Coordinates of C-alpha atoms in Angstrom, one line a residue:
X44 CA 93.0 92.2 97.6
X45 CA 94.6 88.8 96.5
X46 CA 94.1 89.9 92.6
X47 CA 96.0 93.2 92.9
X48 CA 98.7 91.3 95.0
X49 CA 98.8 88.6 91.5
X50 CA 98.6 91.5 89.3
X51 CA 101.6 93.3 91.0
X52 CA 103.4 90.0 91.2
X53 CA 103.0 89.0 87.6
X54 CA 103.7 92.9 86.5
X55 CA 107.4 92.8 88.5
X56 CA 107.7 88.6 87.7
X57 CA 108.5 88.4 91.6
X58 CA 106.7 89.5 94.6
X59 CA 107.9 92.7 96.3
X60 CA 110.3 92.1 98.3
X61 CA 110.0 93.7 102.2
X62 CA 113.8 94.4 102.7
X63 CA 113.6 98.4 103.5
X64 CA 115.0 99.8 106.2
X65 CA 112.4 99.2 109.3
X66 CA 112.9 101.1 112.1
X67 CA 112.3 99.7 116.0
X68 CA 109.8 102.6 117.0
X69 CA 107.8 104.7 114.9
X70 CA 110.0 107.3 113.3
X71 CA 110.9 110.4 115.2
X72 CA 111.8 113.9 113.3
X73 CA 111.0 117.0 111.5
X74 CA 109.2 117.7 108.4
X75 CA 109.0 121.6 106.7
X76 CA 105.1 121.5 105.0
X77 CA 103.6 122.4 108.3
X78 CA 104.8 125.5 108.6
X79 CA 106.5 126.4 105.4
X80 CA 104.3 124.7 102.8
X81 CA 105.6 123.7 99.5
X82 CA 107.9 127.0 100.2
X83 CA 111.3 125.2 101.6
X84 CA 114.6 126.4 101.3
X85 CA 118.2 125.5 102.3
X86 CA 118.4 127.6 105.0
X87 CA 115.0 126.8 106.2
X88 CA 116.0 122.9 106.5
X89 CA 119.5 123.5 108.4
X90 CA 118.1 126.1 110.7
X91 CA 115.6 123.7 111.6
X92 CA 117.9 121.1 111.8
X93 CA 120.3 122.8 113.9
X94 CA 117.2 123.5 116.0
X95 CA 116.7 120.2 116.5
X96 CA 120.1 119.5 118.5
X97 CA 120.1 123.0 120.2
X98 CA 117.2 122.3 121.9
X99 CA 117.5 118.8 123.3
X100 CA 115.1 116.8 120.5
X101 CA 117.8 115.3 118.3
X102 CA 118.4 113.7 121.4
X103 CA 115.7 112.3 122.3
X104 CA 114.9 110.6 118.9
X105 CA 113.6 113.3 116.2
X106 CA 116.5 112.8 114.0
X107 CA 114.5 112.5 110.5
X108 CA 114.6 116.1 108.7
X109 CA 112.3 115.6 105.9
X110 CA 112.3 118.2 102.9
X111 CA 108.6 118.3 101.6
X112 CA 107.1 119.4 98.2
X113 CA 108.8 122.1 96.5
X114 CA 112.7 121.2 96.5
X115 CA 113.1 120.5 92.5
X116 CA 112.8 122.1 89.9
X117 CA 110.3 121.2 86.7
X118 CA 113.0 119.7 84.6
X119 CA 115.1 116.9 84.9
X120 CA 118.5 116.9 83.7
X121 CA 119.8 114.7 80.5
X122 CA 119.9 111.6 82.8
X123 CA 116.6 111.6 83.8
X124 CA 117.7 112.2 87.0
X125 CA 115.5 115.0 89.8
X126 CA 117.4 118.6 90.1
X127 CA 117.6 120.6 93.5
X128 CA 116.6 124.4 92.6
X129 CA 119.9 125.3 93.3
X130 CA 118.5 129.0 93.9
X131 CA 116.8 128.0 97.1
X132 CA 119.1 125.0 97.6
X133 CA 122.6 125.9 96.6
X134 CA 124.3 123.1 98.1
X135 CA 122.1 120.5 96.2
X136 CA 120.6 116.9 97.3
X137 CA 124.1 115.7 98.3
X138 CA 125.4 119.0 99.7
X139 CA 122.1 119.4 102.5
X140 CA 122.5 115.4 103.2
X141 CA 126.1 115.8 103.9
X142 CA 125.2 118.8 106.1
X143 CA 122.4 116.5 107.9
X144 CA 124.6 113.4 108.5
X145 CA 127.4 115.9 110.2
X146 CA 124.7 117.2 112.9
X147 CA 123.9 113.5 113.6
X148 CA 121.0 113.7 111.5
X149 CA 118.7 112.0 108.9
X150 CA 118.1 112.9 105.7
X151 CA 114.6 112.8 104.8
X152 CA 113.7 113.0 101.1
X153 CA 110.3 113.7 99.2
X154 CA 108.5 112.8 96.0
X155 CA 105.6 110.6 94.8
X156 CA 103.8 107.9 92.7
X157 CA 101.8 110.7 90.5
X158 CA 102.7 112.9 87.5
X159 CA 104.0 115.9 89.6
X160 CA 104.5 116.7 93.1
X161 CA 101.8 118.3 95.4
X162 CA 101.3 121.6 95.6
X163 CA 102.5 122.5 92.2
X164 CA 101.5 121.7 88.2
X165 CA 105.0 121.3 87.1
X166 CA 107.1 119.9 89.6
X167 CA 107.9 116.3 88.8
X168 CA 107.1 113.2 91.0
X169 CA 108.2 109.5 90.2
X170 CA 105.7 108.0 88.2
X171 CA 107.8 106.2 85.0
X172 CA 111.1 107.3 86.8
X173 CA 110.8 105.2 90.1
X174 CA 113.9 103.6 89.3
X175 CA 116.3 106.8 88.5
X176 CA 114.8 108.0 91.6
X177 CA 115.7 105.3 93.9
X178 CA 119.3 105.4 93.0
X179 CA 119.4 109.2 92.7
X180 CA 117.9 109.3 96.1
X181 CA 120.3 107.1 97.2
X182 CA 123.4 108.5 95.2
X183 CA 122.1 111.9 97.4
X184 CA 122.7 110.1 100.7
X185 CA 119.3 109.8 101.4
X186 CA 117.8 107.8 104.3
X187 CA 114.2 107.9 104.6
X188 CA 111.4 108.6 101.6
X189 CA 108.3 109.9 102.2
X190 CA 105.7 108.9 98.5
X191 CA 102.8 111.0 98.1
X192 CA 99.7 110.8 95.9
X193 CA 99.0 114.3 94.0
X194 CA 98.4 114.1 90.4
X195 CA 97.8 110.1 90.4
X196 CA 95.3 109.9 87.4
X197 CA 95.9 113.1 85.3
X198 CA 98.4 116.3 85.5
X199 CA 95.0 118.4 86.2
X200 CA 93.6 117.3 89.2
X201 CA 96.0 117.5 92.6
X202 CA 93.9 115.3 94.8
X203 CA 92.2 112.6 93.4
X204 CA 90.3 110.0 95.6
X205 CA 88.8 107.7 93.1
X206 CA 90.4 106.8 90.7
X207 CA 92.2 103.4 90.3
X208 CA 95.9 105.3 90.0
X209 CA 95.0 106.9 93.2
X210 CA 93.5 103.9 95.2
X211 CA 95.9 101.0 94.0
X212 CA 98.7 100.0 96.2
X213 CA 100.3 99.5 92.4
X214 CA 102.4 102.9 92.4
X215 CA 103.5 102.6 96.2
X216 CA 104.5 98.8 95.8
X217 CA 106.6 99.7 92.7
X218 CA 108.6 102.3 94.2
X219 CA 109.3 99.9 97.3
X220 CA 110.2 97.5 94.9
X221 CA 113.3 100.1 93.8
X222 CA 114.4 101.5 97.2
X223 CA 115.1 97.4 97.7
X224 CA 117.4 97.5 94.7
X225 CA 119.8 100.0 95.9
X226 CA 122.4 99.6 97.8
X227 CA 121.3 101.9 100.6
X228 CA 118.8 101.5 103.2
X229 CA 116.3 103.5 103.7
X230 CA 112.7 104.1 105.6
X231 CA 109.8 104.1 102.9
X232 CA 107.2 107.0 104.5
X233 CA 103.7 105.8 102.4
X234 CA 101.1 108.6 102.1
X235 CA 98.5 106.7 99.8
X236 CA 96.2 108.7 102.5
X237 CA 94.4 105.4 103.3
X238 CA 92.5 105.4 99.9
X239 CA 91.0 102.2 98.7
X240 CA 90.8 99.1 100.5
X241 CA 93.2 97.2 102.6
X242 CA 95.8 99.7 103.8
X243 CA 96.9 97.6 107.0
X244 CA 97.0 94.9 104.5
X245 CA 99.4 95.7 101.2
X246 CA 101.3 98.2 103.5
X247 CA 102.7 97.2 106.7
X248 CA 105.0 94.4 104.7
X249 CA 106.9 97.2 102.4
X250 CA 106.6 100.9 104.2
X251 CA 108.0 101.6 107.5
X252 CA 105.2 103.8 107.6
X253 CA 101.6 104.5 106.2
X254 CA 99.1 107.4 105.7
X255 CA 96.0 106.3 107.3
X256 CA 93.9 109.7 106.4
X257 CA 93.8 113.0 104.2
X258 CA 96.0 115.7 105.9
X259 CA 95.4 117.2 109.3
X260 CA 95.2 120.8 109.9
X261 CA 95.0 123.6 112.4
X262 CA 91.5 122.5 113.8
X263 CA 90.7 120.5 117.0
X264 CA 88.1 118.6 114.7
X265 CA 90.9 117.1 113.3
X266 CA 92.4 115.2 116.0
X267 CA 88.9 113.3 116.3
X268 CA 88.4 112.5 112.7
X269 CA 92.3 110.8 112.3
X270 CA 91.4 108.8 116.0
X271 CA 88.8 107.3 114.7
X272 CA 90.4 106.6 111.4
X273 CA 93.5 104.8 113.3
X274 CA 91.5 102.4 115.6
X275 CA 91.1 99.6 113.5
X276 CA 95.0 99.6 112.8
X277 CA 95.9 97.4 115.8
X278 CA 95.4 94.5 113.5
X279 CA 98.5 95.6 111.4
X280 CA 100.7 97.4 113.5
X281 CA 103.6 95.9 114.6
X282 CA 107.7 96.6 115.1
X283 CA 108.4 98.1 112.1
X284 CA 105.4 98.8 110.5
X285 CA 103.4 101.9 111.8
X286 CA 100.0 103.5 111.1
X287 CA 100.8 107.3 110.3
X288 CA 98.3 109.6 111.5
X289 CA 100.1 112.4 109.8
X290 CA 102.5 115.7 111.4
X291 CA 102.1 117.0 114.5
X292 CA 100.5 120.5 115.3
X293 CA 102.2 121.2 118.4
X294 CA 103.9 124.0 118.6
X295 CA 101.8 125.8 115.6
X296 CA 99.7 128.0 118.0
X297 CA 96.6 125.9 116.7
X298 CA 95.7 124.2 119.9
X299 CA 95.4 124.8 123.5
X300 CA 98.0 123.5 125.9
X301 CA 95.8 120.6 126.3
X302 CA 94.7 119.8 123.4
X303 CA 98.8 119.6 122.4
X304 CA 98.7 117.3 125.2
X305 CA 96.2 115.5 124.1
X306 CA 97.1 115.5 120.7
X307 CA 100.7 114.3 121.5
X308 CA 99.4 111.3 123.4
X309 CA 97.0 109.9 121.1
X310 CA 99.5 109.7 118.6
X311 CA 101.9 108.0 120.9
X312 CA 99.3 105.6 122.4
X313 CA 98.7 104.9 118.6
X314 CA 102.5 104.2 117.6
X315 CA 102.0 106.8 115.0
X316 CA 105.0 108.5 114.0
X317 CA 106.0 111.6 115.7
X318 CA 106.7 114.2 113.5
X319 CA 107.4 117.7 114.1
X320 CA 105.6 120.3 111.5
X321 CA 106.4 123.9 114.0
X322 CA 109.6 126.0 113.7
X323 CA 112.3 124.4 115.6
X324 CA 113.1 127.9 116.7
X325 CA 112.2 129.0 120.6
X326 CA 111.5 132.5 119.4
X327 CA 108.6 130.9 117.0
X328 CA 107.6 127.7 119.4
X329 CA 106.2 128.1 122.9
X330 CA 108.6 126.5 125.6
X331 CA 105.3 124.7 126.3
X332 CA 104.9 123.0 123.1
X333 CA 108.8 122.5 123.7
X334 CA 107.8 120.7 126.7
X335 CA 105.3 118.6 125.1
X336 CA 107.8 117.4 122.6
X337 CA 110.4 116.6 125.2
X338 CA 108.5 114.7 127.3
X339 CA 110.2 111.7 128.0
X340 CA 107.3 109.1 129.3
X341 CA 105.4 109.9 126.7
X342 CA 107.9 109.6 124.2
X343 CA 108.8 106.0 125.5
X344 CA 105.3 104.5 125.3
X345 CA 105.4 105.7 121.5
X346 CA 109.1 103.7 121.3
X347 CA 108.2 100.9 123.1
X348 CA 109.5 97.4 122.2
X349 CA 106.7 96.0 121.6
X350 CA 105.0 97.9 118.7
X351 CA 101.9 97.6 119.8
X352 CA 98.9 100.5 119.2
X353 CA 96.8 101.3 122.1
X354 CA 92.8 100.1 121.4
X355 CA 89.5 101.8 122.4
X356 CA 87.7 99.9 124.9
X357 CA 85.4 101.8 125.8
X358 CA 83.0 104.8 124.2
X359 CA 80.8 107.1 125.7
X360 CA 79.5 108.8 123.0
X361 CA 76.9 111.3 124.6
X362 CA 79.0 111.7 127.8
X363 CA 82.1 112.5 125.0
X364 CA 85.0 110.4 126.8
X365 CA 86.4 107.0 125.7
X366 CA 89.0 104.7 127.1
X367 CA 92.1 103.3 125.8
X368 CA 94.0 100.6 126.5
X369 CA 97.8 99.4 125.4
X370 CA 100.0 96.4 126.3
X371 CA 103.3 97.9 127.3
X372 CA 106.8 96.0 127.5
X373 CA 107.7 94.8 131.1
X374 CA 104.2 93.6 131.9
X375 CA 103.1 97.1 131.8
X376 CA 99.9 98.6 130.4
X377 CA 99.0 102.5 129.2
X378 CA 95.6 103.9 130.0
X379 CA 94.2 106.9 128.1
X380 CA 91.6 108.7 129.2
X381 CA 90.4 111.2 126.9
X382 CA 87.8 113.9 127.5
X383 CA 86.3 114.7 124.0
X384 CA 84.1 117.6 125.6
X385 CA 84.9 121.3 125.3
X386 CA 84.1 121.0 128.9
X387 CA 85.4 119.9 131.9
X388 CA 83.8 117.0 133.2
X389 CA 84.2 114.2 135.7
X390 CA 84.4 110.4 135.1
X391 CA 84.3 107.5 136.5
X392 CA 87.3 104.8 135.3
X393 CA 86.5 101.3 136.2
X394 CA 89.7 99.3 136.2
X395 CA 87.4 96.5 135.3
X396 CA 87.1 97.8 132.0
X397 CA 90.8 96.4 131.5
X398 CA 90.1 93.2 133.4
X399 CA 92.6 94.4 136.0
X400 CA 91.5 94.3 139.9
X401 CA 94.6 96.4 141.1
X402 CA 98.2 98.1 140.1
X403 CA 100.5 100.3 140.8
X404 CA 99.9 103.5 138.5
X405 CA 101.8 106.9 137.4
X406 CA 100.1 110.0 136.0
X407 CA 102.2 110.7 133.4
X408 CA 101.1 114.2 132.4
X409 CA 101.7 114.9 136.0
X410 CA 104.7 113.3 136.4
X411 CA 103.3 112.0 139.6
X412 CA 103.3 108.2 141.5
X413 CA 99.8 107.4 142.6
X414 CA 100.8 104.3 144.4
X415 CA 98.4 101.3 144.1
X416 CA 94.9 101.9 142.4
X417 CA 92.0 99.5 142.6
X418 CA 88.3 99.8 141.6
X419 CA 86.8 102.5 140.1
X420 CA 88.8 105.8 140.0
X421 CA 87.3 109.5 139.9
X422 CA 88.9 111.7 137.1
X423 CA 88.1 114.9 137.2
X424 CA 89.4 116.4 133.3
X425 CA 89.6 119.1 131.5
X426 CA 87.8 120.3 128.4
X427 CA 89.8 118.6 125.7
X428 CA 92.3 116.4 128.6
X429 CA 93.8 113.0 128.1
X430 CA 94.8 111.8 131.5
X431 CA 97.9 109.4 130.4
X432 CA 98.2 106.6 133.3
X433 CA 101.2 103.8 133.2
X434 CA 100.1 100.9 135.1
X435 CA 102.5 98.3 136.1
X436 CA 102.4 95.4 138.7
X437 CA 99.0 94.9 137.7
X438 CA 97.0 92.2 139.1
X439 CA 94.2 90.6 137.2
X440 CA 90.9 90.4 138.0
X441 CA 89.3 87.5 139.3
X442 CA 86.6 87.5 137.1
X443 CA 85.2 88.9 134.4
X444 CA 82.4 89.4 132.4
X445 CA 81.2 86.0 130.7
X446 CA 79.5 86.0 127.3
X447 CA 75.9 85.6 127.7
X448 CA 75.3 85.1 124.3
X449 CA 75.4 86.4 121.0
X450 CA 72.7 87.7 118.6
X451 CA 72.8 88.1 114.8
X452 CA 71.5 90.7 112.9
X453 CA 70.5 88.4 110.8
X454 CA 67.7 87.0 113.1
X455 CA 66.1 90.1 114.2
X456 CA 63.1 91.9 113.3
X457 CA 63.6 94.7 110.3
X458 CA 61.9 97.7 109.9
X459 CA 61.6 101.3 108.3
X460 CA 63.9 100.3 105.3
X461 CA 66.6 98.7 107.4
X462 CA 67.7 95.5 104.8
X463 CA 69.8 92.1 105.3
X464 CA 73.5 92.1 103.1
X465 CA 74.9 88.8 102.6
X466 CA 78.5 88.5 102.7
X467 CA 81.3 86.0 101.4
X468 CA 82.7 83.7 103.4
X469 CA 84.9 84.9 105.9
X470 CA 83.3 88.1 105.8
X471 CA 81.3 90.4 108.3
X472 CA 82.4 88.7 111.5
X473 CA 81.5 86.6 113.0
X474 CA 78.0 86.3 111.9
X475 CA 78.7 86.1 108.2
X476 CA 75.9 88.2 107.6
X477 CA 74.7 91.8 108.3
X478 CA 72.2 94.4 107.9
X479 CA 71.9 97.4 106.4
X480 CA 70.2 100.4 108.8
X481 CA 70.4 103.3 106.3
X482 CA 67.5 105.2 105.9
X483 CA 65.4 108.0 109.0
X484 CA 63.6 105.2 110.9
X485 CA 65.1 102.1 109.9
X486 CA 65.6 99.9 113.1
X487 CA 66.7 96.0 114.0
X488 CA 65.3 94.8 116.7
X489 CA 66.3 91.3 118.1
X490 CA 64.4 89.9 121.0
X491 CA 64.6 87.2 123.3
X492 CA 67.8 88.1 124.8
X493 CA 68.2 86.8 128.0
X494 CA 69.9 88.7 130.5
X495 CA 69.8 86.9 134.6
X496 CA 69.3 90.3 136.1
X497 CA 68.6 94.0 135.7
X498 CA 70.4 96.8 135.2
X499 CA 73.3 98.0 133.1
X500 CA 75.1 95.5 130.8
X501 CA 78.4 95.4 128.8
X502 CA 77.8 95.1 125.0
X503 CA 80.1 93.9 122.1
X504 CA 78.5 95.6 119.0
X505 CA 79.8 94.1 116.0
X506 CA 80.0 96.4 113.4
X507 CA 81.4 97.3 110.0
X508 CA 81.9 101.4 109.1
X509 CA 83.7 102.2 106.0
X510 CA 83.0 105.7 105.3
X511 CA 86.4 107.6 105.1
X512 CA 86.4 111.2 105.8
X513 CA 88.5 112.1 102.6
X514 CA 86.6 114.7 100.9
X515 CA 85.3 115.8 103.9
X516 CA 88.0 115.7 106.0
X517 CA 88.2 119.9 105.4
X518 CA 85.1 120.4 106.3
X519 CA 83.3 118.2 109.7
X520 CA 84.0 114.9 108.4
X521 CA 84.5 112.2 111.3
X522 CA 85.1 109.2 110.1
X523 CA 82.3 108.0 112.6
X524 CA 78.9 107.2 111.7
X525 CA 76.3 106.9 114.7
X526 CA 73.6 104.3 115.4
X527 CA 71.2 104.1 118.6
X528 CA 70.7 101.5 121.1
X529 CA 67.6 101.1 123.3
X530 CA 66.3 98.1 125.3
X531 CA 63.0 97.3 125.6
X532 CA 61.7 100.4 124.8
X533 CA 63.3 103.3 126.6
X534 CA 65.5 105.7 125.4
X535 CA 67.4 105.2 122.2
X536 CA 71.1 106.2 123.4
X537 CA 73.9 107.2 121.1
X538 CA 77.0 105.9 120.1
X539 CA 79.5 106.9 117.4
X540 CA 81.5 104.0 115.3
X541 CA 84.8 104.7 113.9
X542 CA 86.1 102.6 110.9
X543 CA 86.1 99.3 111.7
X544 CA 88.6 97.6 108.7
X545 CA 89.8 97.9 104.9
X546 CA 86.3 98.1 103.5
X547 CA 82.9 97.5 104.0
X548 CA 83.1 93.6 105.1
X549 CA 85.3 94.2 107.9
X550 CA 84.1 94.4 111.0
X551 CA 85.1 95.5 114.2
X552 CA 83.7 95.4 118.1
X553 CA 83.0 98.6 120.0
X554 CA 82.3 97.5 123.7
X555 CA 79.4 99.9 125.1
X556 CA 77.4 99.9 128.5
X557 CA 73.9 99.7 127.7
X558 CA 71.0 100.1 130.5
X559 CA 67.5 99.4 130.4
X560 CA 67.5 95.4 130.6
X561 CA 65.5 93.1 133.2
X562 CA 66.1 89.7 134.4
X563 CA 64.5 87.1 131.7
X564 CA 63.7 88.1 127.6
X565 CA 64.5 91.7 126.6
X566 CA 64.4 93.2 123.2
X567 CA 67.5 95.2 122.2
X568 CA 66.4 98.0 119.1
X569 CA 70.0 99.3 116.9
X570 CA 68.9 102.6 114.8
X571 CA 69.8 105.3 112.7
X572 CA 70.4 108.4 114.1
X573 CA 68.7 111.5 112.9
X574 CA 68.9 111.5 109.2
X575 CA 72.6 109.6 108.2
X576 CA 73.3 106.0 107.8
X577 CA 74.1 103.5 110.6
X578 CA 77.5 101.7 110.6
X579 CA 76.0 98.4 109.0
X580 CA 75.6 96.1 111.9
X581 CA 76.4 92.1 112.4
X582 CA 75.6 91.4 115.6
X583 CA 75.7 91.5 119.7
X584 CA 77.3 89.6 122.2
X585 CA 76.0 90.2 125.8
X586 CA 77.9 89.7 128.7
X587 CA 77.2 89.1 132.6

């Protein structure tokens, strides 16, 4: 990462500056691909628009109306300088920006680092022009840019994920570097798509936002393959810098009422922008997607002061329900409990988990005050719920679970193909080191852990996972890959990893409860799964 940071450097003499417009929250607003493709036109956008303040939502923050692919046409004029297709845009750049700013509105532009613009072969994107652009976008009134990533390498191929055009930060860092020479501000939108390596990294310093995945679309499936993609962003997001887990699908008639629920609160628990791809129109939207959009509590722990994104803390892979966690402003903390099975199912929530022993909680969902909660709570969910709980007053607990030590990879006992990786300093957390559990069969099994009784135990599992679900992402791609745990023998249980960093020497910790241990020495056995590679694995830390 350090030698494409020099190389940008050297190419622009200085480094980028990070002077673009950054938002407090996570930018709120509208965008028209969703629902009308790369099909926009000028009525389309002010309709919308207008929609926006009829119904309540300009209000409440979603004031960025963001024209997508399509607005130009193929040829730009003798100053090198975009044109609107003035057939489906009469008014022009400056005309629908005027007509934006009058409603109280943002005006959200669209183009990108590549040879054309996606979703066509002839409309033109930035590449070469990145200057011209920046001031025409700025000469148009513009106040936000959203830079996508079609045609990065050729002017054949739409989406390419290989190349080094599309997986440099080069293109995005360039066009930064001109929206900070106008004299406008304005948001910087990154959709890179989270190809390469280091996205929290080159990112968060110059775009307000950043694509963390491919596209999401009309599926339930894809709600779980961008959650796991966005849990390692905690180490990067911040005020001002947000992890985009791309538009929203409420209101498209894709989900269930609660998987819009759902949906809507990951996103905000993540401080992923919230943008609207439906009709703003209630003879197109159900009032209950309406609902979801307008509701208030969930809308402030996505705007809340303190930037923070909300972490997994717990997984429960074959049970299908995790636990999430979020430092709120005020003392406060938000709990997400999300059911992941098409079934309902109850669970048991041990505040523990959060290292709290008592608090004062509200069900958000239900807009209901449970009073104080202590201990272990009963949830009973929905197929596809996430129960949204605000805890405040919260009073820690007196003690915790104590590390009772930690185990590298390196010093277990390989077999069936499973292979040590040595890694570079600094690398592969903490142990420096870390194995390799690819093939049917391959196991590490470390022994002489010492546990002072029996039972159930709480387990750190260092781990590194790195395998994007980009050209999968149409089809059942995850971004999870699943490894096995058994102790001393029994049962080898479940448990699926999402990415864990900016590439494969980053690791992560996924805390899991693992049974099966007995007072004194146990062996603890990581495996593949099936047929598909293991995350690679560093290490263990037990606790008691």
């Amino acid at each position: 990462m350090k030698s494409l940071i020099l190389t940008w450097a050297l190419l622009l003499e200085t480094p980028v500056r990070a002077k673009l417009k950054k938002t407090e929250g996570p930018p709120m607003g509208w965008n028209s691909y969703n629902y009308y493709n790369c099909n926009p036109n000028e009525q389309i956008i002010k309709s919308n628009a207008q929609g926006l303040v009829d119904l309540g939502l300009a209000e409440l923050g979603y004031v960025y109306v963001t024209t997508d692919c399509g607005w130009m046409i193929p040829q730009r004029d003798s100053q090198n300088r975009m044109q609107w297709n003035t057939n489906l845009f009469p008014s022009g750049g400056a005309g629908l920006g005027e007509y934006l700013h009058g409603l109280g509105l943002q005006f959200g532009l669209y183009s990108g680092g590549g040879y054309y613009q996606c979703g066509s072969n002839n409309l033109p994107a930035s590449l070469g022009y990145e200057e011209i652009d920046a001031r025409t976008f700025a000469e148009w009134g513009g106040d936000s840019l959203k830079y996508d990533n079609c045609y990065a390498a050729s002017r054949t191929v739409m989406a390419d994920y290989s190349s080094p055009e599309a997986t440099s930060p080069e293109r995005h860092q360039k066009m930064a570097a001109a929206l900070d020479d106008v004299d406008r501000d304005m948001a910087y939108y990154i959709c890179q798509w989270g190809l390469g390596d280091n996205l929290g990294e080159w990112a968060p310093p110059i775009g307000n936002t950043y694509r963390i995945s491919n596209d999401i679309y009309n599926e339930w499936r894809s709600i779980w393959r961008i959650t796991n993609e966005v849990v390692p962003f905690y180490k990067s997001t911040t005020v001002g810098a947000y992890p985009d887990m791309d538009m929203l699908l409420v209101g498209l008639k894709a989900l269930s009422l609660t998987e819009e629920r759902f949906h809507f609160s990951m996103w905000a628990l993540a401080k992923s922008p919230l943008t609207i791809g439906a009709p703003i129109d209630s003879n197109l939207m159900p009032a209950d997607s309406l609902d979801v959009l307008s509701n208030e509590e969930i809308i402030a722990i996505n705007q809340d002061e303190l930037g923070k994104q909300a972490r997994l803390v717990r997984r429960y892979t074959e049970e299908e329900w995790d636990i999430w966690a979020g430092e709120l402003s005020g003392s406060r903390m938000v709990l997400g409990i999300s059911n992941w099975k098409n079934q309902a199912q109850t669970v048991n929530v041990d505040l523990l988990a959060v290292n709290i022993s008592s608090a004062t909680a509200r069900d958000v969902w239900a807009a209901k005050d449970l009073g104080t909660i202590s201990g272990v709570q009963k949830l009973e969910l929905e197929g596809h719920e996430m129960r949204v709980l605000v805890l405040s007053d919260i009073a820690a607990a007196s003690s915790v679970p104590a590390s009772a030590g930690y185990y590298a990879a390196a010093d277990g006992t390989y077999a069936g193909g499973a292979n040590k990786v040595g890694c570079s300093s600094g690398e592969c957390a903490p142990a420096g080191s870390k194995a390799s559990i690819a093939r049917q069969g391959a196991t590490v099994a470390l022994g002489g852990v010492t546990a002072s009784s029996a039972g159930t135990k709480l387990v750190g599992v260092d781990f590194i996972n790195y395998e994007l679900a980009i050209g999968t992402a149409w089809d059942w791609g995850s971004n999870t890959r699943n490894m096995t745990v058994a102790v001393n023998g029994g049962r080898a249980k479940r448990w699926a990893f999402p990415i864990s960093g900016g590439d494969w020497s980053e690791s992560d910790r996924m805390l899991i409860e693992v049974d099966g241990f007995v007072a004194g020495d146990n062996t603890v056995t990581f495996g593949v799964s099936g047929s598909a590679p293991a995350p690679d694995f560093v290490g263990f830390e037990l606790f008691e």
